Short mmCIF file of N, CA and C and ligand atoms in Angstrom, two decimals:
data_model
loop_
_atom_site.label_atom_id
_atom_site.label_comp_id
_atom_site.label_asym_id
_atom_site.label_seq_id
_atom_site.Cartn_x
_atom_site.Cartn_y
_atom_site.Cartn_z
N MET A 23 -20.32 -24.15 42.78
CA MET A 23 -21.06 -24.88 41.76
C MET A 23 -20.29 -26.15 41.39
N ARG A 24 -20.99 -27.26 41.33
CA ARG A 24 -20.35 -28.52 40.95
C ARG A 24 -20.63 -28.81 39.48
N SER A 25 -19.70 -29.47 38.84
CA SER A 25 -19.89 -29.72 37.41
C SER A 25 -19.06 -30.89 36.94
N THR A 26 -19.32 -31.28 35.72
CA THR A 26 -18.52 -32.28 35.04
C THR A 26 -18.36 -31.83 33.60
N GLY A 27 -17.19 -32.06 33.02
CA GLY A 27 -16.99 -31.72 31.62
C GLY A 27 -17.37 -32.89 30.73
N TYR A 28 -17.95 -32.59 29.59
CA TYR A 28 -18.36 -33.63 28.65
C TYR A 28 -17.82 -33.34 27.26
N LYS A 29 -17.67 -34.40 26.50
CA LYS A 29 -17.30 -34.26 25.09
C LYS A 29 -18.59 -34.27 24.27
N LEU A 30 -18.56 -33.61 23.13
CA LEU A 30 -19.74 -33.61 22.26
C LEU A 30 -19.85 -34.93 21.53
N GLY A 31 -21.06 -35.47 21.51
CA GLY A 31 -21.33 -36.70 20.77
C GLY A 31 -22.06 -36.35 19.48
N ARG A 32 -23.05 -37.13 19.14
CA ARG A 32 -23.81 -36.90 17.91
C ARG A 32 -24.75 -35.70 18.08
N PHE A 33 -25.04 -35.04 16.98
CA PHE A 33 -26.05 -33.98 17.00
C PHE A 33 -27.21 -34.46 16.14
N PHE A 34 -28.39 -34.47 16.73
CA PHE A 34 -29.58 -34.98 16.02
C PHE A 34 -30.55 -33.85 15.70
N LEU A 35 -31.15 -33.93 14.52
CA LEU A 35 -32.30 -33.10 14.17
C LEU A 35 -33.44 -34.07 13.98
N CYS A 36 -34.57 -33.85 14.65
CA CYS A 36 -35.67 -34.81 14.57
C CYS A 36 -37.00 -34.08 14.46
N GLY A 37 -37.92 -34.70 13.77
CA GLY A 37 -39.28 -34.17 13.66
C GLY A 37 -40.22 -35.01 14.50
N PHE A 38 -40.99 -34.36 15.35
CA PHE A 38 -41.97 -35.08 16.16
C PHE A 38 -43.13 -35.53 15.26
N LYS A 39 -43.79 -36.60 15.65
CA LYS A 39 -45.00 -37.04 14.95
C LYS A 39 -46.17 -36.18 15.41
N HIS A 40 -47.10 -35.92 14.48
CA HIS A 40 -48.32 -35.17 14.80
C HIS A 40 -49.08 -35.92 15.90
N ASN A 41 -49.57 -35.19 16.87
CA ASN A 41 -50.33 -35.75 18.00
C ASN A 41 -49.50 -36.55 19.00
N SER A 42 -48.19 -36.53 18.87
CA SER A 42 -47.38 -37.31 19.81
C SER A 42 -47.28 -36.60 21.16
N ALA A 43 -46.97 -37.38 22.17
CA ALA A 43 -46.76 -36.85 23.52
C ALA A 43 -45.34 -36.31 23.58
N PHE A 44 -45.23 -35.05 23.88
CA PHE A 44 -43.95 -34.32 23.82
C PHE A 44 -42.83 -34.99 24.62
N VAL A 45 -43.05 -35.17 25.91
CA VAL A 45 -42.00 -35.68 26.80
C VAL A 45 -41.65 -37.14 26.47
N GLN A 46 -42.68 -37.95 26.27
CA GLN A 46 -42.44 -39.37 25.99
C GLN A 46 -41.69 -39.55 24.67
N SER A 47 -41.98 -38.70 23.68
CA SER A 47 -41.29 -38.79 22.39
C SER A 47 -39.80 -38.58 22.55
N ILE A 48 -39.41 -37.61 23.37
CA ILE A 48 -37.98 -37.34 23.58
C ILE A 48 -37.34 -38.52 24.33
N LYS A 49 -38.04 -39.04 25.34
CA LYS A 49 -37.52 -40.20 26.08
C LYS A 49 -37.36 -41.41 25.17
N ASN A 50 -38.36 -41.65 24.34
CA ASN A 50 -38.31 -42.79 23.41
C ASN A 50 -37.14 -42.65 22.44
N PHE A 51 -36.96 -41.42 21.95
CA PHE A 51 -35.87 -41.16 21.02
C PHE A 51 -34.52 -41.45 21.70
N ALA A 52 -34.39 -40.98 22.94
CA ALA A 52 -33.14 -41.19 23.68
C ALA A 52 -32.86 -42.68 23.88
N LYS A 53 -33.89 -43.43 24.24
CA LYS A 53 -33.73 -44.87 24.44
C LYS A 53 -33.31 -45.54 23.14
N GLU A 54 -34.01 -45.19 22.06
CA GLU A 54 -33.76 -45.78 20.74
C GLU A 54 -32.32 -45.53 20.28
N LYS A 55 -31.83 -44.32 20.51
CA LYS A 55 -30.48 -43.96 20.06
C LYS A 55 -29.42 -44.18 21.14
N ARG A 56 -29.85 -44.69 22.29
CA ARG A 56 -28.95 -44.93 23.43
C ARG A 56 -28.20 -43.67 23.86
N VAL A 57 -28.94 -42.58 23.93
CA VAL A 57 -28.39 -41.31 24.42
C VAL A 57 -28.78 -41.20 25.89
N THR A 58 -27.80 -40.97 26.78
CA THR A 58 -28.13 -40.87 28.20
C THR A 58 -27.91 -39.46 28.76
N ILE A 59 -27.10 -38.66 28.07
CA ILE A 59 -26.87 -37.28 28.50
C ILE A 59 -26.97 -36.39 27.27
N ALA A 60 -27.74 -35.32 27.38
CA ALA A 60 -27.90 -34.42 26.23
C ALA A 60 -28.46 -33.08 26.66
N GLY A 61 -28.26 -32.11 25.80
CA GLY A 61 -28.93 -30.83 25.92
C GLY A 61 -29.74 -30.67 24.65
N PHE A 62 -30.91 -30.02 24.73
CA PHE A 62 -31.71 -29.89 23.51
C PHE A 62 -32.58 -28.64 23.51
N THR A 63 -33.00 -28.28 22.32
CA THR A 63 -33.99 -27.21 22.15
C THR A 63 -35.08 -27.74 21.23
N VAL A 64 -36.25 -27.14 21.31
CA VAL A 64 -37.37 -27.54 20.44
C VAL A 64 -38.08 -26.28 19.96
N ILE A 65 -38.45 -26.26 18.69
CA ILE A 65 -39.34 -25.20 18.20
C ILE A 65 -40.49 -25.89 17.47
N GLY A 66 -41.63 -25.22 17.39
CA GLY A 66 -42.78 -25.80 16.73
C GLY A 66 -44.06 -25.31 17.35
N ALA A 67 -45.05 -26.20 17.39
CA ALA A 67 -46.35 -25.82 17.94
C ALA A 67 -46.97 -27.02 18.64
N VAL A 68 -47.76 -26.73 19.65
CA VAL A 68 -48.46 -27.79 20.38
C VAL A 68 -49.97 -27.50 20.37
N LYS A 69 -50.77 -28.56 20.55
CA LYS A 69 -52.22 -28.41 20.59
C LYS A 69 -52.70 -28.02 21.97
N LYS A 70 -51.99 -28.50 22.96
CA LYS A 70 -52.27 -28.16 24.35
C LYS A 70 -51.03 -28.48 25.17
N ALA A 71 -50.96 -27.93 26.36
CA ALA A 71 -49.77 -28.15 27.18
C ALA A 71 -50.08 -28.00 28.65
N LYS A 72 -49.21 -28.60 29.44
CA LYS A 72 -49.28 -28.46 30.88
C LYS A 72 -47.92 -27.95 31.35
N LEU A 73 -47.93 -26.73 31.89
CA LEU A 73 -46.70 -26.16 32.45
C LEU A 73 -46.83 -26.20 33.95
N ALA A 74 -45.77 -25.86 34.64
CA ALA A 74 -45.84 -25.83 36.10
C ALA A 74 -44.82 -24.86 36.66
N CYS A 75 -45.12 -24.41 37.87
CA CYS A 75 -44.19 -23.58 38.61
C CYS A 75 -43.97 -24.29 39.95
N TYR A 76 -42.73 -24.43 40.33
CA TYR A 76 -42.42 -25.16 41.57
C TYR A 76 -42.62 -24.25 42.78
N ASP A 77 -43.47 -24.68 43.69
CA ASP A 77 -43.70 -23.95 44.93
C ASP A 77 -42.53 -24.28 45.86
N GLN A 78 -41.69 -23.30 46.11
CA GLN A 78 -40.45 -23.53 46.86
C GLN A 78 -40.67 -23.75 48.35
N VAL A 79 -41.88 -23.42 48.83
CA VAL A 79 -42.20 -23.65 50.24
C VAL A 79 -42.87 -25.02 50.39
N LYS A 80 -43.89 -25.27 49.57
CA LYS A 80 -44.62 -26.55 49.65
C LYS A 80 -43.85 -27.72 49.03
N HIS A 81 -42.83 -27.40 48.23
CA HIS A 81 -42.07 -28.44 47.51
C HIS A 81 -42.95 -29.26 46.60
N GLU A 82 -43.83 -28.56 45.87
CA GLU A 82 -44.62 -29.27 44.85
C GLU A 82 -44.89 -28.34 43.68
N TYR A 83 -45.17 -28.96 42.52
CA TYR A 83 -45.43 -28.19 41.31
C TYR A 83 -46.88 -27.72 41.26
N GLU A 84 -47.07 -26.42 41.01
CA GLU A 84 -48.40 -25.88 40.78
C GLU A 84 -48.60 -25.91 39.26
N GLN A 85 -49.63 -26.63 38.81
CA GLN A 85 -49.80 -26.80 37.37
C GLN A 85 -50.54 -25.66 36.69
N ILE A 86 -50.13 -25.40 35.46
CA ILE A 86 -50.77 -24.40 34.61
C ILE A 86 -51.26 -25.18 33.38
N LYS A 87 -52.59 -25.38 33.27
CA LYS A 87 -53.14 -26.18 32.18
C LYS A 87 -53.55 -25.26 31.02
N LEU A 88 -53.03 -25.54 29.84
CA LEU A 88 -53.31 -24.71 28.68
C LEU A 88 -53.98 -25.57 27.60
N ASP A 89 -55.28 -25.33 27.37
CA ASP A 89 -56.04 -26.14 26.42
C ASP A 89 -56.28 -25.38 25.12
N GLU A 90 -55.23 -24.97 24.48
CA GLU A 90 -55.37 -24.22 23.23
C GLU A 90 -54.12 -24.39 22.40
N PRO A 91 -54.23 -24.13 21.07
CA PRO A 91 -53.03 -24.22 20.23
C PRO A 91 -52.02 -23.15 20.64
N LEU A 92 -50.77 -23.55 20.73
CA LEU A 92 -49.72 -22.63 21.17
C LEU A 92 -48.46 -22.83 20.34
N GLU A 93 -47.76 -21.73 20.09
CA GLU A 93 -46.46 -21.81 19.43
C GLU A 93 -45.40 -22.07 20.49
N ILE A 94 -44.44 -22.91 20.16
CA ILE A 94 -43.31 -23.08 21.07
C ILE A 94 -42.32 -21.97 20.71
N ALA A 95 -42.41 -20.86 21.44
CA ALA A 95 -41.56 -19.71 21.15
C ALA A 95 -40.13 -20.00 21.57
N SER A 96 -40.00 -20.75 22.63
CA SER A 96 -38.68 -21.13 23.11
C SER A 96 -38.84 -22.37 23.98
N CYS A 97 -37.92 -23.28 23.84
CA CYS A 97 -38.00 -24.49 24.66
C CYS A 97 -36.61 -25.09 24.74
N PHE A 98 -36.17 -25.32 25.94
CA PHE A 98 -34.87 -25.97 26.08
C PHE A 98 -34.92 -26.96 27.23
N GLY A 99 -34.04 -27.93 27.17
CA GLY A 99 -34.06 -28.94 28.20
C GLY A 99 -32.80 -29.75 28.22
N ASN A 100 -32.76 -30.67 29.17
CA ASN A 100 -31.63 -31.59 29.24
C ASN A 100 -32.12 -32.98 29.56
N LEU A 101 -31.26 -33.90 29.22
CA LEU A 101 -31.54 -35.32 29.41
C LEU A 101 -30.45 -35.91 30.29
N SER A 102 -30.86 -36.61 31.32
CA SER A 102 -29.91 -37.33 32.17
C SER A 102 -30.64 -38.59 32.65
N LEU A 103 -30.16 -39.20 33.72
CA LEU A 103 -30.79 -40.42 34.20
C LEU A 103 -31.39 -40.21 35.58
N LYS A 104 -32.49 -40.90 35.83
CA LYS A 104 -33.06 -40.94 37.18
C LYS A 104 -33.53 -42.38 37.38
N ASP A 105 -33.06 -43.01 38.43
CA ASP A 105 -33.34 -44.43 38.66
C ASP A 105 -32.93 -45.28 37.45
N GLY A 106 -31.86 -44.88 36.80
CA GLY A 106 -31.34 -45.63 35.66
C GLY A 106 -32.10 -45.45 34.36
N LYS A 107 -33.14 -44.60 34.39
CA LYS A 107 -33.95 -44.40 33.18
C LYS A 107 -33.79 -42.97 32.67
N PRO A 108 -34.00 -42.76 31.34
CA PRO A 108 -33.89 -41.40 30.79
C PRO A 108 -34.87 -40.45 31.49
N PHE A 109 -34.36 -39.29 31.88
CA PHE A 109 -35.18 -38.29 32.57
C PHE A 109 -34.95 -36.96 31.86
N VAL A 110 -36.04 -36.30 31.48
CA VAL A 110 -35.88 -35.02 30.80
C VAL A 110 -36.37 -33.88 31.68
N HIS A 111 -35.66 -32.79 31.64
CA HIS A 111 -36.05 -31.57 32.36
C HIS A 111 -36.22 -30.50 31.29
N ILE A 112 -37.43 -29.97 31.18
CA ILE A 112 -37.74 -29.07 30.07
C ILE A 112 -38.43 -27.80 30.56
N HIS A 113 -38.01 -26.67 30.06
CA HIS A 113 -38.72 -25.42 30.29
C HIS A 113 -39.14 -24.85 28.94
N ALA A 114 -40.28 -24.15 28.92
CA ALA A 114 -40.79 -23.65 27.64
C ALA A 114 -41.48 -22.31 27.79
N VAL A 115 -41.44 -21.56 26.71
CA VAL A 115 -42.23 -20.34 26.57
C VAL A 115 -43.19 -20.60 25.42
N LEU A 116 -44.49 -20.58 25.72
CA LEU A 116 -45.51 -20.91 24.73
C LEU A 116 -46.36 -19.68 24.45
N ALA A 117 -46.61 -19.42 23.16
CA ALA A 117 -47.37 -18.22 22.77
C ALA A 117 -48.73 -18.58 22.20
N ASP A 118 -49.77 -17.82 22.61
CA ASP A 118 -51.12 -18.06 22.06
C ASP A 118 -51.31 -17.23 20.79
N ALA A 119 -52.53 -17.23 20.23
CA ALA A 119 -52.80 -16.57 18.95
C ALA A 119 -52.56 -15.06 18.99
N THR A 120 -52.58 -14.48 20.17
CA THR A 120 -52.36 -13.03 20.28
C THR A 120 -50.90 -12.71 20.60
N GLY A 121 -50.11 -13.73 20.76
CA GLY A 121 -48.69 -13.51 21.08
C GLY A 121 -48.43 -13.49 22.58
N LYS A 122 -49.50 -13.60 23.35
CA LYS A 122 -49.35 -13.65 24.80
C LYS A 122 -48.63 -14.96 25.16
N THR A 123 -47.72 -14.88 26.10
CA THR A 123 -46.94 -16.08 26.42
C THR A 123 -47.18 -16.63 27.83
N TYR A 124 -46.99 -17.91 27.91
CA TYR A 124 -47.03 -18.64 29.18
C TYR A 124 -45.69 -19.34 29.26
N SER A 125 -45.17 -19.43 30.43
CA SER A 125 -43.87 -20.10 30.53
C SER A 125 -43.73 -20.86 31.83
N GLY A 126 -42.80 -21.77 31.82
CA GLY A 126 -42.53 -22.54 33.03
C GLY A 126 -41.93 -23.89 32.73
N HIS A 127 -41.99 -24.70 33.76
CA HIS A 127 -41.49 -26.08 33.70
C HIS A 127 -42.51 -26.89 32.90
N LEU A 128 -42.08 -27.54 31.84
CA LEU A 128 -43.02 -28.27 30.99
C LEU A 128 -43.29 -29.67 31.54
N ILE A 129 -44.55 -29.92 31.87
CA ILE A 129 -44.95 -31.24 32.36
C ILE A 129 -45.21 -32.16 31.17
N ASN A 130 -46.03 -31.67 30.24
CA ASN A 130 -46.27 -32.41 29.00
C ASN A 130 -47.02 -31.55 28.01
N ALA A 131 -47.11 -32.03 26.77
CA ALA A 131 -47.82 -31.32 25.72
C ALA A 131 -48.15 -32.31 24.63
N THR A 132 -49.18 -31.97 23.84
CA THR A 132 -49.51 -32.76 22.66
C THR A 132 -49.00 -31.99 21.46
N VAL A 133 -48.14 -32.64 20.69
CA VAL A 133 -47.46 -31.96 19.58
C VAL A 133 -48.38 -31.77 18.38
N PHE A 134 -48.36 -30.56 17.83
CA PHE A 134 -48.99 -30.31 16.52
C PHE A 134 -47.92 -30.60 15.47
N ALA A 135 -46.83 -29.88 15.56
CA ALA A 135 -45.64 -30.14 14.74
C ALA A 135 -44.47 -29.52 15.48
N ALA A 136 -43.37 -30.22 15.54
CA ALA A 136 -42.23 -29.65 16.26
C ALA A 136 -40.92 -30.30 15.82
N GLU A 137 -39.85 -29.55 16.01
CA GLU A 137 -38.52 -29.99 15.63
C GLU A 137 -37.59 -29.98 16.83
N LEU A 138 -36.90 -31.08 16.99
CA LEU A 138 -35.98 -31.26 18.12
C LEU A 138 -34.54 -31.16 17.60
N HIS A 139 -33.74 -30.37 18.31
CA HIS A 139 -32.30 -30.28 18.01
C HIS A 139 -31.60 -30.78 19.27
N LEU A 140 -30.97 -31.93 19.18
CA LEU A 140 -30.43 -32.55 20.39
C LEU A 140 -28.93 -32.82 20.28
N GLN A 141 -28.19 -32.33 21.26
CA GLN A 141 -26.74 -32.54 21.31
C GLN A 141 -26.42 -33.61 22.35
N GLU A 142 -25.97 -34.75 21.88
CA GLU A 142 -25.55 -35.82 22.78
C GLU A 142 -24.25 -35.41 23.48
N LEU A 143 -24.11 -35.77 24.75
CA LEU A 143 -22.88 -35.50 25.50
C LEU A 143 -22.28 -36.82 25.97
N LEU A 144 -20.96 -36.91 25.88
CA LEU A 144 -20.28 -38.15 26.23
C LEU A 144 -19.33 -37.93 27.40
N GLY A 145 -19.43 -38.80 28.38
CA GLY A 145 -18.55 -38.69 29.54
C GLY A 145 -19.13 -39.44 30.72
N ASN A 146 -18.85 -38.93 31.92
CA ASN A 146 -19.33 -39.58 33.14
C ASN A 146 -20.84 -39.68 33.16
N LYS A 147 -21.33 -40.75 33.76
CA LYS A 147 -22.77 -40.96 33.93
C LYS A 147 -23.34 -39.77 34.72
N LEU A 148 -24.51 -39.33 34.36
CA LEU A 148 -25.13 -38.21 35.07
C LEU A 148 -26.52 -38.65 35.55
N GLU A 149 -26.63 -38.81 36.87
CA GLU A 149 -27.86 -39.33 37.46
C GLU A 149 -28.47 -38.30 38.40
N ARG A 150 -29.80 -38.28 38.49
CA ARG A 150 -30.50 -37.39 39.42
C ARG A 150 -30.79 -38.13 40.71
N GLU A 151 -30.62 -37.39 41.82
CA GLU A 151 -30.89 -37.96 43.14
C GLU A 151 -31.78 -36.99 43.89
N TYR A 152 -32.60 -37.51 44.77
CA TYR A 152 -33.48 -36.68 45.57
C TYR A 152 -32.66 -35.75 46.48
N ASP A 153 -33.00 -34.47 46.45
CA ASP A 153 -32.32 -33.48 47.28
C ASP A 153 -33.31 -32.98 48.34
N PRO A 154 -33.08 -33.32 49.61
CA PRO A 154 -34.05 -32.96 50.67
C PRO A 154 -34.21 -31.45 50.87
N THR A 155 -33.19 -30.67 50.56
CA THR A 155 -33.27 -29.22 50.75
C THR A 155 -34.31 -28.58 49.84
N THR A 156 -34.34 -29.02 48.59
CA THR A 156 -35.26 -28.42 47.61
C THR A 156 -36.46 -29.32 47.32
N GLY A 157 -36.36 -30.59 47.65
CA GLY A 157 -37.43 -31.53 47.32
C GLY A 157 -37.38 -31.97 45.87
N LEU A 158 -36.32 -31.58 45.18
CA LEU A 158 -36.20 -31.89 43.75
C LEU A 158 -35.18 -33.00 43.50
N ALA A 159 -35.27 -33.60 42.33
CA ALA A 159 -34.27 -34.59 41.91
C ALA A 159 -33.18 -33.83 41.17
N LEU A 160 -32.06 -33.64 41.82
CA LEU A 160 -30.97 -32.83 41.24
C LEU A 160 -29.82 -33.71 40.78
N TRP A 161 -28.96 -33.13 39.95
CA TRP A 161 -27.82 -33.87 39.43
C TRP A 161 -26.84 -34.25 40.53
N GLU A 162 -26.44 -35.48 40.50
CA GLU A 162 -25.42 -36.00 41.41
C GLU A 162 -24.19 -36.27 40.55
N PHE A 163 -23.16 -35.39 40.69
CA PHE A 163 -21.96 -35.55 39.86
C PHE A 163 -21.03 -36.60 40.44
N GLU A 164 -20.46 -37.39 39.56
CA GLU A 164 -19.61 -38.48 40.00
C GLU A 164 -18.23 -38.03 40.46
N ASP A 165 -17.69 -36.99 39.85
CA ASP A 165 -16.31 -36.59 40.17
C ASP A 165 -16.29 -35.38 41.12
N ARG A 166 -16.80 -35.56 42.29
CA ARG A 166 -16.83 -34.47 43.27
C ARG A 166 -15.46 -34.19 43.84
ZN1 ZN B 1 -37.95 -27.20 35.83
#
């Protein structure tokens, strides 16, 4: 396993705007605060969401479209760079009115209300590069 050690930077607590686009809101926040590396969690609720599961043979995401109000039972992600721009990788467990859950790679969601807890990390630049083995954009560590 390859890795890099980071120092802790600022810790942010943020409230999403009603009806905001989940992924874009986090990217915008990162740009505004000049955060390039972070780990985060989110709790709250969304009006609808698009999750996905990566097909490891076809090398493409199979989408799961959810057009209903859902609780964000669990959501965590990280922020790094791809092509020099903020890139977020997010997974979520979303619960419907009966408590039934859907989970996977979060493509996007429309926020009803949600809270972001974000830990900025300080250290070497962390950029994603295309990995031909998996077809994914994976972390390329600088200090190999
Ligand atoms: Zn993922």
